[in-house]
């Protein structure tokens, strides 16, 4: 079978089964299995493929289409900030929106000579590791309540040779010291909204997505507890749901400067608070 025909078939199967991003996902599956970048897929469109590659692609497309397993879990990796991180069903797949959070953390960290940075909710470790790699002067600590997430974070840390201190902690329960920046992309989906999510998103850990109090529980708790772990001029930086700007701002009334940054889709996405 020709590469071009296999790509068309993969797109068609995914489209028919309701995969929203079917073009991208078909190309992603072929590029992973055939070990080609996406441009080469199009340049080599006439290539005759060995049968085993064809079967492997079609089997994978079938798993994606039928079982609704995100491609990142199928291949065990997700791209974040230009690097590939190991992921599995125990961790949230890092999102492009979180790259904006990380970009702001890196930018602000450069105001400090040796910034002490704390992340609440490591997940795959992609955010904390990226911050540590992009600002080598930073001393980064990252905690998660899930020991399985911390295991994955440590595998990713090993891969990139960063020096983040990862540990299991329920919010600040296992955190000591003070920090110049405390940042988090906490679970922020309400129980109601969770019901509307796609089958694919529901394959991700519920504990990484859902928060009580209409999605605001973790912002509330982190704002309340953070005061014992920061200095006067420290920053609190959150990723938020697109509809949460007003509510999260209201929690930050003790801070002099609070700004909200929109993502590339013009949705409220990042809140930065400092004094
Ligand atoms: C939305 S995910 C973010 C993961 C990662 N930072 C990212 O952006 O891809 C939220 C993370 O918070 C963790 N979490 C949930 N409750 C927590 C708690 N009480 N203390 C610490 N971490 C918690 C979850 O296990 C999950 O890994």
PDB file of C-alpha atoms and ligand atoms in Angstrom:
ATOM      1  CA  UNK A   1       0.000   0.000   0.000  1.00  0.00           C
ATOM      2  CA  UNK A   2       1.223   3.527  -0.786  1.00  0.00           C
ATOM      3  CA  UNK A   3       1.854   5.930   2.084  1.00  0.00           C
ATOM      4  CA  UNK A   4      -0.591   8.430   0.597  1.00  0.00           C
ATOM      5  CA  UNK A   5      -3.387   5.808   0.518  1.00  0.00           C
ATOM      6  CA  UNK A   6      -2.680   4.645   4.062  1.00  0.00           C
ATOM      7  CA  UNK A   7      -2.798   8.233   5.310  1.00  0.00           C
ATOM      8  CA  UNK A   8      -6.148   8.817   3.568  1.00  0.00           C
ATOM      9  CA  UNK A   9      -7.562   5.615   5.026  1.00  0.00           C
ATOM     10  CA  UNK A  10      -6.381   6.479   8.533  1.00  0.00           C
ATOM     11  CA  UNK A  11      -7.960   9.955   8.264  1.00  0.00           C
ATOM     12  CA  UNK A  12     -11.219   8.496   7.004  1.00  0.00           C
ATOM     13  CA  UNK A  13     -11.476   5.942   9.849  1.00  0.00           C
ATOM     14  CA  UNK A  14     -10.754   8.569  12.483  1.00  0.00           C
ATOM     15  CA  UNK A  15     -13.118  11.095  10.914  1.00  0.00           C
ATOM     16  CA  UNK A  16     -15.949   8.555  10.721  1.00  0.00           C
ATOM     17  CA  UNK A  17     -15.482   7.620  14.364  1.00  0.00           C
ATOM     18  CA  UNK A  18     -15.838  11.276  15.373  1.00  0.00           C
ATOM     19  CA  UNK A  19     -12.222  12.183  16.149  1.00  0.00           C
ATOM     20  CA  UNK A  20     -12.253  15.962  16.050  1.00  0.00           C
ATOM     21  CA  UNK A  21      -8.601  16.458  15.124  1.00  0.00           C
ATOM     22  CA  UNK A  22      -8.532  13.507  12.720  1.00  0.00           C
ATOM     23  CA  UNK A  23      -6.058  14.969  10.178  1.00  0.00           C
ATOM     24  CA  UNK A  24      -3.446  15.798  12.786  1.00  0.00           C
ATOM     25  CA  UNK A  25      -3.936  12.499  14.637  1.00  0.00           C
ATOM     26  CA  UNK A  26      -3.684  10.369  11.467  1.00  0.00           C
ATOM     27  CA  UNK A  27      -0.431  12.126  10.562  1.00  0.00           C
ATOM     28  CA  UNK A  28       0.818  11.733  14.133  1.00  0.00           C
ATOM     29  CA  UNK A  29       0.150   7.975  14.132  1.00  0.00           C
ATOM     30  CA  UNK A  30       1.871   7.453  10.760  1.00  0.00           C
ATOM     31  CA  UNK A  31       4.820   9.640  11.680  1.00  0.00           C
ATOM     32  CA  UNK A  32       5.389   7.710  14.925  1.00  0.00           C
ATOM     33  CA  UNK A  33       5.133   4.251  13.354  1.00  0.00           C
ATOM     34  CA  UNK A  34       7.003   5.018  10.133  1.00  0.00           C
ATOM     35  CA  UNK A  35       9.597   7.126  12.026  1.00  0.00           C
ATOM     36  CA  UNK A  36       9.132  10.091   9.699  1.00  0.00           C
ATOM     37  CA  UNK A  37       8.466  13.710  10.519  1.00  0.00           C
ATOM     38  CA  UNK A  38       5.217  15.170   9.250  1.00  0.00           C
ATOM     39  CA  UNK A  39       6.827  16.939   6.290  1.00  0.00           C
ATOM     40  CA  UNK A  40       8.412  13.661   5.101  1.00  0.00           C
ATOM     41  CA  UNK A  41       5.003  11.985   5.204  1.00  0.00           C
ATOM     42  CA  UNK A  42       3.945  14.359   2.449  1.00  0.00           C
ATOM     43  CA  UNK A  43       7.234  14.277   0.506  1.00  0.00           C
ATOM     44  CA  UNK A  44       7.304  10.443   0.530  1.00  0.00           C
ATOM     45  CA  UNK A  45       3.615  10.100  -0.402  1.00  0.00           C
ATOM     46  CA  UNK A  46       4.427   7.631  -3.228  1.00  0.00           C
ATOM     47  CA  UNK A  47       6.443   5.214  -1.064  1.00  0.00           C
ATOM     48  CA  UNK A  48       5.256   1.580  -1.051  1.00  0.00           C
ATOM     49  CA  UNK A  49       5.023   0.500   2.598  1.00  0.00           C
ATOM     50  CA  UNK A  50       5.841  -2.949   4.013  1.00  0.00           C
ATOM     51  CA  UNK A  51       2.722  -4.856   5.090  1.00  0.00           C
ATOM     52  CA  UNK A  52       3.756  -4.961   8.754  1.00  0.00           C
ATOM     53  CA  UNK A  53       3.841  -1.147   8.882  1.00  0.00           C
ATOM     54  CA  UNK A  54       0.421  -0.956   7.242  1.00  0.00           C
ATOM     55  CA  UNK A  55      -1.041  -3.389   9.810  1.00  0.00           C
ATOM     56  CA  UNK A  56       0.577  -1.593  12.716  1.00  0.00           C
ATOM     57  CA  UNK A  57      -0.843   1.745  11.556  1.00  0.00           C
ATOM     58  CA  UNK A  58      -4.327   0.316  11.025  1.00  0.00           C
ATOM     59  CA  UNK A  59      -4.302  -1.480  14.401  1.00  0.00           C
ATOM     60  CA  UNK A  60      -3.276   1.742  16.129  1.00  0.00           C
ATOM     61  CA  UNK A  61      -5.906   3.766  14.286  1.00  0.00           C
ATOM     62  CA  UNK A  62      -8.445   1.181  15.377  1.00  0.00           C
ATOM     63  CA  UNK A  63      -7.427   1.474  19.056  1.00  0.00           C
ATOM     64  CA  UNK A  64      -7.650   5.267  18.806  1.00  0.00           C
ATOM     65  CA  UNK A  65     -11.017   5.189  17.030  1.00  0.00           C
ATOM     66  CA  UNK A  66     -12.744   2.435  18.988  1.00  0.00           C
ATOM     67  CA  UNK A  67     -11.336   2.665  22.502  1.00  0.00           C
ATOM     68  CA  UNK A  68     -11.022   6.501  22.411  1.00  0.00           C
ATOM     69  CA  UNK A  69      -7.537   6.321  23.872  1.00  0.00           C
ATOM     70  CA  UNK A  70      -5.603   9.573  23.298  1.00  0.00           C
ATOM     71  CA  UNK A  71      -2.688   9.096  20.889  1.00  0.00           C
ATOM     72  CA  UNK A  72      -0.274  10.383  23.529  1.00  0.00           C
ATOM     73  CA  UNK A  73      -1.185   7.436  25.791  1.00  0.00           C
ATOM     74  CA  UNK A  74      -0.931   4.974  22.898  1.00  0.00           C
ATOM     75  CA  UNK A  75       2.642   6.072  22.153  1.00  0.00           C
ATOM     76  CA  UNK A  76       3.464   6.911  25.782  1.00  0.00           C
ATOM     77  CA  UNK A  77       4.685  10.413  25.036  1.00  0.00           C
ATOM     78  CA  UNK A  78       3.485  13.972  24.648  1.00  0.00           C
ATOM     79  CA  UNK A  79       5.205  17.001  23.212  1.00  0.00           C
ATOM     80  CA  UNK A  80       5.489  20.006  25.496  1.00  0.00           C
ATOM     81  CA  UNK A  81       7.524  23.143  24.833  1.00  0.00           C
ATOM     82  CA  UNK A  82       9.412  21.325  22.047  1.00  0.00           C
ATOM     83  CA  UNK A  83      10.383  18.291  24.126  1.00  0.00           C
ATOM     84  CA  UNK A  84       8.862  14.820  24.370  1.00  0.00           C
ATOM     85  CA  UNK A  85       7.750  13.716  27.837  1.00  0.00           C
ATOM     86  CA  UNK A  86       6.728  10.250  28.946  1.00  0.00           C
ATOM     87  CA  UNK A  87       3.031  10.053  29.810  1.00  0.00           C
ATOM     88  CA  UNK A  88       0.699   7.269  30.832  1.00  0.00           C
ATOM     89  CA  UNK A  89      -2.845   7.007  32.137  1.00  0.00           C
ATOM     90  CA  UNK A  90      -1.716   8.168  35.583  1.00  0.00           C
ATOM     91  CA  UNK A  91      -0.856  11.670  34.414  1.00  0.00           C
ATOM     92  CA  UNK A  92      -2.617  14.446  32.567  1.00  0.00           C
ATOM     93  CA  UNK A  93      -1.432  14.950  28.979  1.00  0.00           C
ATOM     94  CA  UNK A  94       0.267  18.370  29.115  1.00  0.00           C
ATOM     95  CA  UNK A  95      -1.700  20.948  27.110  1.00  0.00           C
ATOM     96  CA  UNK A  96      -0.539  23.761  24.800  1.00  0.00           C
ATOM     97  CA  UNK A  97      -2.267  26.260  27.156  1.00  0.00           C
ATOM     98  CA  UNK A  98       0.109  25.178  29.917  1.00  0.00           C
ATOM     99  CA  UNK A  99       3.032  26.221  27.713  1.00  0.00           C
ATOM    100  CA  UNK A 100       1.799  29.774  28.240  1.00  0.00           C
ATOM    101  CA  UNK A 101       1.823  29.255  32.022  1.00  0.00           C
ATOM    102  CA  UNK A 102       5.381  27.937  31.808  1.00  0.00           C
ATOM    103  CA  UNK A 103       6.440  30.800  29.517  1.00  0.00           C
ATOM    104  CA  UNK A 104       5.228  33.332  32.122  1.00  0.00           C
ATOM    105  CA  UNK A 105       6.913  31.463  34.988  1.00  0.00           C
ATOM    106  CA  UNK A 106      10.209  31.442  33.067  1.00  0.00           C
ATOM    107  CA  UNK A 107       9.870  35.138  32.167  1.00  0.00           C
ATOM    108  CA  UNK A 108       9.157  36.191  35.772  1.00  0.00           C
ATOM    109  CA  UNK A 109      11.823  33.846  37.174  1.00  0.00           C
ATOM    110  CA  UNK A 110      14.439  35.886  35.298  1.00  0.00           C
ATOM    111  CA  UNK A 111      13.753  38.862  37.603  1.00  0.00           C
ATOM    112  CA  UNK A 112      15.417  36.851  40.388  1.00  0.00           C
ATOM    113  CA  UNK A 113      19.066  35.761  40.455  1.00  0.00           C
ATOM    114  CA  UNK A 114      18.411  32.280  41.893  1.00  0.00           C
ATOM    115  CA  UNK A 115      14.637  31.985  41.892  1.00  0.00           C
ATOM    116  CA  UNK A 116      13.110  29.464  44.276  1.00  0.00           C
ATOM    117  CA  UNK A 117      10.113  28.057  42.446  1.00  0.00           C
ATOM    118  CA  UNK A 118       7.386  25.731  43.675  1.00  0.00           C
ATOM    119  CA  UNK A 119       4.865  23.921  41.513  1.00  0.00           C
ATOM    120  CA  UNK A 120       1.735  22.387  43.023  1.00  0.00           C
ATOM    121  CA  UNK A 121       0.537  19.455  40.873  1.00  0.00           C
ATOM    122  CA  UNK A 122       3.472  18.017  38.889  1.00  0.00           C
ATOM    123  CA  UNK A 123       1.563  15.559  36.669  1.00  0.00           C
ATOM    124  CA  UNK A 124       4.126  14.316  34.114  1.00  0.00           C
ATOM    125  CA  UNK A 125       6.653  16.851  35.425  1.00  0.00           C
ATOM    126  CA  UNK A 126       6.711  18.555  32.010  1.00  0.00           C
ATOM    127  CA  UNK A 127       6.053  22.063  33.373  1.00  0.00           C
ATOM    128  CA  UNK A 128       8.550  21.969  36.261  1.00  0.00           C
ATOM    129  CA  UNK A 129      11.258  20.297  34.154  1.00  0.00           C
ATOM    130  CA  UNK A 130      10.793  22.843  31.358  1.00  0.00           C
ATOM    131  CA  UNK A 131      11.133  25.743  33.818  1.00  0.00           C
ATOM    132  CA  UNK A 132      14.313  24.189  35.274  1.00  0.00           C
ATOM    133  CA  UNK A 133      15.813  23.595  31.815  1.00  0.00           C
ATOM    134  CA  UNK A 134      14.956  27.070  30.506  1.00  0.00           C
ATOM    135  CA  UNK A 135      16.273  28.885  33.573  1.00  0.00           C
ATOM    136  CA  UNK A 136      19.291  26.983  34.832  1.00  0.00           C
ATOM    137  CA  UNK A 137      19.591  29.370  37.810  1.00  0.00           C
ATOM    138  CA  UNK A 138      16.209  28.311  39.146  1.00  0.00           C
ATOM    139  CA  UNK A 139      15.783  25.990  42.118  1.00  0.00           C
ATOM    140  CA  UNK A 140      12.582  24.170  41.284  1.00  0.00           C
ATOM    141  CA  UNK A 141      10.474  22.017  43.610  1.00  0.00           C
ATOM    142  CA  UNK A 142       7.351  20.274  42.367  1.00  0.00           C
ATOM    143  CA  UNK A 143       4.820  18.251  44.346  1.00  0.00           C
ATOM    144  CA  UNK A 144       1.861  16.053  43.522  1.00  0.00           C
ATOM    145  CA  UNK A 145      -0.554  14.072  45.654  1.00  0.00           C
ATOM    146  CA  UNK A 146      -0.191  11.137  43.259  1.00  0.00           C
ATOM    147  CA  UNK A 147       2.853   8.929  43.828  1.00  0.00           C
ATOM    148  CA  UNK A 148       2.378   7.462  40.342  1.00  0.00           C
ATOM    149  CA  UNK A 149       2.615  10.947  38.831  1.00  0.00           C
ATOM    150  CA  UNK A 150       5.803  11.600  40.791  1.00  0.00           C
ATOM    151  CA  UNK A 151       7.265   8.336  39.424  1.00  0.00           C
ATOM    152  CA  UNK A 152       6.612   9.514  35.844  1.00  0.00           C
ATOM    153  CA  UNK A 153       8.026  12.965  36.656  1.00  0.00           C
ATOM    154  CA  UNK A 154      11.214  11.321  37.858  1.00  0.00           C
ATOM    155  CA  UNK A 155      11.525   9.282  34.649  1.00  0.00           C
ATOM    156  CA  UNK A 156      11.184  12.512  32.649  1.00  0.00           C
ATOM    157  CA  UNK A 157      13.679  14.240  34.926  1.00  0.00           C
ATOM    158  CA  UNK A 158      16.171  11.424  34.281  1.00  0.00           C
ATOM    159  CA  UNK A 159      15.670  11.801  30.523  1.00  0.00           C
ATOM    160  CA  UNK A 160      16.441  15.524  30.513  1.00  0.00           C
ATOM    161  CA  UNK A 161      18.923  15.694  33.391  1.00  0.00           C
ATOM    162  CA  UNK A 162      17.122  18.564  35.107  1.00  0.00           C
ATOM    163  CA  UNK A 163      17.389  19.111  38.855  1.00  0.00           C
ATOM    164  CA  UNK A 164      13.810  19.556  40.029  1.00  0.00           C
ATOM    165  CA  UNK A 165      13.052  18.231  43.521  1.00  0.00           C
ATOM    166  CA  UNK A 166       9.930  16.102  43.052  1.00  0.00           C
ATOM    167  CA  UNK A 167       7.966  14.783  46.006  1.00  0.00           C
ATOM    168  CA  UNK A 168       4.570  13.486  47.040  1.00  0.00           C
ATOM    169  CA  UNK A 169       2.554  16.065  48.947  1.00  0.00           C
ATOM    170  CA  UNK A 170      -1.086  16.922  49.499  1.00  0.00           C
ATOM    171  CA  UNK A 171      -0.841  20.603  48.502  1.00  0.00           C
ATOM    172  CA  UNK A 172       1.736  22.071  50.952  1.00  0.00           C
ATOM    173  CA  UNK A 173       1.655  19.211  53.488  1.00  0.00           C
ATOM    174  CA  UNK A 174       5.188  18.105  52.584  1.00  0.00           C
ATOM    175  CA  UNK A 175       6.557  21.507  51.495  1.00  0.00           C
ATOM    176  CA  UNK A 176       9.132  23.463  53.484  1.00  0.00           C
ATOM    177  CA  UNK A 177      10.831  26.822  52.934  1.00  0.00           C
ATOM    178  CA  UNK A 178       9.720  29.906  51.050  1.00  0.00           C
ATOM    179  CA  UNK A 179       9.497  30.545  47.322  1.00  0.00           C
ATOM    180  CA  UNK A 180       9.783  33.479  44.926  1.00  0.00           C
ATOM    181  CA  UNK A 181       7.254  31.910  42.597  1.00  0.00           C
ATOM    182  CA  UNK A 182       4.478  29.446  43.396  1.00  0.00           C
ATOM    183  CA  UNK A 183       2.706  28.204  40.314  1.00  0.00           C
ATOM    184  CA  UNK A 184       0.029  25.664  39.551  1.00  0.00           C
ATOM    185  CA  UNK A 185      -2.197  24.253  36.882  1.00  0.00           C
ATOM    186  CA  UNK A 186      -4.514  22.578  39.396  1.00  0.00           C
ATOM    187  CA  UNK A 187      -7.575  20.464  38.639  1.00  0.00           C
ATOM    188  CA  UNK A 188     -10.235  23.058  37.740  1.00  0.00           C
ATOM    189  CA  UNK A 189     -13.159  21.303  36.072  1.00  0.00           C
ATOM    190  CA  UNK A 190     -16.463  21.251  37.948  1.00  0.00           C
ATOM    191  CA  UNK A 191     -18.411  17.974  38.383  1.00  0.00           C
ATOM    192  CA  UNK A 192     -21.031  19.410  35.990  1.00  0.00           C
ATOM    193  CA  UNK A 193     -18.548  20.290  33.265  1.00  0.00           C
ATOM    194  CA  UNK A 194     -16.813  16.910  33.623  1.00  0.00           C
ATOM    195  CA  UNK A 195     -19.980  15.214  32.382  1.00  0.00           C
ATOM    196  CA  UNK A 196     -19.716  17.140  29.109  1.00  0.00           C
ATOM    197  CA  UNK A 197     -16.099  16.167  28.370  1.00  0.00           C
ATOM    198  CA  UNK A 198     -15.166  13.831  25.506  1.00  0.00           C
ATOM    199  CA  UNK A 199     -14.471  10.126  26.051  1.00  0.00           C
ATOM    200  CA  UNK A 200     -10.808  10.833  25.278  1.00  0.00           C
ATOM    201  CA  UNK A 201     -10.458  13.407  28.083  1.00  0.00           C
ATOM    202  CA  UNK A 202     -12.230  11.012  30.447  1.00  0.00           C
ATOM    203  CA  UNK A 203      -9.361   8.557  29.905  1.00  0.00           C
ATOM    204  CA  UNK A 204      -7.149  11.014  31.840  1.00  0.00           C
ATOM    205  CA  UNK A 205      -7.038  10.799  35.656  1.00  0.00           C
ATOM    206  CA  UNK A 206     -10.192  12.281  37.139  1.00  0.00           C
ATOM    207  CA  UNK A 207      -8.140  13.492  40.101  1.00  0.00           C
ATOM    208  CA  UNK A 208      -6.115  15.677  37.708  1.00  0.00           C
ATOM    209  CA  UNK A 209      -9.228  17.295  36.260  1.00  0.00           C
ATOM    210  CA  UNK A 210     -12.021  17.716  38.794  1.00  0.00           C
ATOM    211  CA  UNK A 211     -12.215  20.234  41.624  1.00  0.00           C
ATOM    212  CA  UNK A 212     -14.980  20.823  44.129  1.00  0.00           C
ATOM    213  CA  UNK A 213     -16.626  24.229  44.634  1.00  0.00           C
ATOM    214  CA  UNK A 214     -17.455  24.634  40.984  1.00  0.00           C
ATOM    215  CA  UNK A 215     -13.811  24.040  40.016  1.00  0.00           C
ATOM    216  CA  UNK A 216     -12.401  26.632  42.444  1.00  0.00           C
ATOM    217  CA  UNK A 217     -11.368  24.412  45.364  1.00  0.00           C
ATOM    218  CA  UNK A 218      -7.635  24.304  44.607  1.00  0.00           C
ATOM    219  CA  UNK A 219      -7.282  28.024  43.836  1.00  0.00           C
ATOM    220  CA  UNK A 220      -8.955  28.780  47.136  1.00  0.00           C
ATOM    221  CA  UNK A 221      -6.747  26.381  49.087  1.00  0.00           C
ATOM    222  CA  UNK A 222      -3.497  27.389  47.381  1.00  0.00           C
ATOM    223  CA  UNK A 223      -4.176  31.120  47.903  1.00  0.00           C
ATOM    224  CA  UNK A 224      -5.003  30.471  51.560  1.00  0.00           C
ATOM    225  CA  UNK A 225      -2.002  28.245  52.301  1.00  0.00           C
ATOM    226  CA  UNK A 226       0.596  29.944  50.077  1.00  0.00           C
ATOM    227  CA  UNK A 227       1.052  32.927  52.398  1.00  0.00           C
ATOM    228  CA  UNK A 228       3.201  30.793  54.726  1.00  0.00           C
ATOM    229  CA  UNK A 229       5.500  29.793  51.845  1.00  0.00           C
ATOM    230  CA  UNK A 230       6.183  33.110  50.143  1.00  0.00           C
ATOM    231  CA  UNK A 231       8.098  36.355  50.607  1.00  0.00           C
ATOM    232  CA  UNK A 232       6.610  39.859  50.329  1.00  0.00           C
ATOM    233  CA  UNK A 233       7.459  40.203  46.633  1.00  0.00           C
ATOM    234  CA  UNK A 234       6.713  36.600  45.626  1.00  0.00           C
ATOM    235  CA  UNK A 235       4.475  35.704  42.715  1.00  0.00           C
ATOM    236  CA  UNK A 236       1.516  33.385  42.561  1.00  0.00           C
ATOM    237  CA  UNK A 237       0.831  32.180  39.017  1.00  0.00           C
ATOM    238  CA  UNK A 238      -2.122  30.006  38.009  1.00  0.00           C
ATOM    239  CA  UNK A 239      -3.492  28.449  34.894  1.00  0.00           C
ATOM    240  CA  UNK A 240      -7.286  28.852  35.008  1.00  0.00           C
ATOM    241  CA  UNK A 241     -10.345  27.668  33.105  1.00  0.00           C
ATOM    242  CA  UNK A 242     -11.546  30.146  30.487  1.00  0.00           C
ATOM    243  CA  UNK A 243     -14.568  31.158  32.596  1.00  0.00           C
ATOM    244  CA  UNK A 244     -12.776  31.413  35.948  1.00  0.00           C
ATOM    245  CA  UNK A 245     -10.949  34.752  35.624  1.00  0.00           C
ATOM    246  CA  UNK A 246     -13.394  36.759  37.709  1.00  0.00           C
ATOM    247  CA  UNK A 247     -13.745  34.173  40.481  1.00  0.00           C
ATOM    248  CA  UNK A 248     -10.016  33.543  40.828  1.00  0.00           C
ATOM    249  CA  UNK A 249      -9.289  37.290  40.838  1.00  0.00           C
ATOM    250  CA  UNK A 250     -11.786  37.629  43.695  1.00  0.00           C
ATOM    251  CA  UNK A 251      -9.756  35.120  45.731  1.00  0.00           C
ATOM    252  CA  UNK A 252      -6.671  37.275  45.278  1.00  0.00           C
ATOM    253  CA  UNK A 253      -7.960  40.462  46.904  1.00  0.00           C
ATOM    254  CA  UNK A 254      -4.956  40.559  49.286  1.00  0.00           C
ATOM    255  CA  UNK A 255      -2.585  41.063  46.346  1.00  0.00           C
ATOM    256  CA  UNK A 256      -1.810  44.554  45.030  1.00  0.00           C
ATOM    257  CA  UNK A 257      -1.188  43.547  41.425  1.00  0.00           C
ATOM    258  CA  UNK A 258      -3.297  40.921  39.713  1.00  0.00           C
ATOM    259  CA  UNK A 259      -3.276  40.438  35.954  1.00  0.00           C
ATOM    260  CA  UNK A 260      -5.032  38.014  33.678  1.00  0.00           C
ATOM    261  CA  UNK A 261      -3.462  36.882  30.415  1.00  0.00           C
ATOM    262  CA  UNK A 262      -5.418  35.462  27.511  1.00  0.00           C
ATOM    263  CA  UNK A 263      -4.362  32.385  25.548  1.00  0.00           C
ATOM    264  CA  UNK A 264      -4.037  32.166  21.745  1.00  0.00           C
ATOM    265  CA  UNK A 265      -7.785  31.604  21.471  1.00  0.00           C
ATOM    266  CA  UNK A 266      -8.361  34.861  23.399  1.00  0.00           C
ATOM    267  CA  UNK A 267      -9.646  33.005  26.483  1.00  0.00           C
ATOM    268  CA  UNK A 268      -8.655  34.054  30.008  1.00  0.00           C
ATOM    269  CA  UNK A 269      -5.933  31.542  30.894  1.00  0.00           C
ATOM    270  CA  UNK A 270      -3.210  32.764  33.246  1.00  0.00           C
ATOM    271  CA  UNK A 271      -3.515  34.762  36.462  1.00  0.00           C
ATOM    272  CA  UNK A 272      -0.442  36.444  37.930  1.00  0.00           C
ATOM    273  CA  UNK A 273      -0.581  37.965  41.416  1.00  0.00           C
ATOM    274  CA  UNK A 274       2.095  39.810  43.378  1.00  0.00           C
ATOM    275  CA  UNK A 275       2.540  42.678  45.837  1.00  0.00           C
TER     276      UNK A 275
HETATM  277  C1  LIG B   1      -4.295  19.592  35.815  1.00  0.00           C
HETATM  278  S1  LIG B   1      -3.068  18.471  36.403  1.00  0.00           S
HETATM  279  C2  LIG B   1      -1.596  19.363  35.990  1.00  0.00           C
HETATM  280  C3  LIG B   1      -0.410  18.470  35.707  1.00  0.00           C
HETATM  281  C4  LIG B   1       0.799  19.190  35.106  1.00  0.00           C
HETATM  282  N1  LIG B   1       1.317  20.227  35.951  1.00  0.00           N
HETATM  283  C5  LIG B   1       0.430  19.772  33.753  1.00  0.00           C
HETATM  284  O1  LIG B   1       0.203  20.986  33.668  1.00  0.00           O
HETATM  285  O2  LIG B   1       0.348  19.011  32.790  1.00  0.00           O
HETATM  286  C6  LIG B   1      -3.231  18.683  38.143  1.00  0.00           C
HETATM  287  C7  LIG B   1      -2.298  17.844  38.985  1.00  0.00           C
HETATM  288  O3  LIG B   1      -2.580  18.168  40.369  1.00  0.00           O
HETATM  289  C8  LIG B   1      -2.466  16.988  41.123  1.00  0.00           C
HETATM  290  N2  LIG B   1      -3.213  17.139  42.380  1.00  0.00           N
HETATM  291  C9  LIG B   1      -4.540  16.952  42.614  1.00  0.00           C
HETATM  292  N3  LIG B   1      -4.825  17.163  43.903  1.00  0.00           N
HETATM  293  C10 LIG B   1      -3.672  17.509  44.520  1.00  0.00           C
HETATM  294  C11 LIG B   1      -3.312  17.854  45.863  1.00  0.00           C
HETATM  295  N4  LIG B   1      -4.221  17.872  46.842  1.00  0.00           N
HETATM  296  N5  LIG B   1      -2.022  18.129  46.124  1.00  0.00           N
HETATM  297  C12 LIG B   1      -1.082  18.098  45.149  1.00  0.00           C
HETATM  298  N6  LIG B   1      -1.362  17.786  43.856  1.00  0.00           N
HETATM  299  C13 LIG B   1      -2.629  17.503  43.544  1.00  0.00           C
HETATM  300  C14 LIG B   1      -3.024  15.904  40.226  1.00  0.00           C
HETATM  301  O4  LIG B   1      -2.576  14.622  40.652  1.00  0.00           O
HETATM  302  C15 LIG B   1      -2.485  16.341  38.855  1.00  0.00           C
HETATM  303  O5  LIG B   1      -1.262  15.722  38.579  1.00  0.00           O
END
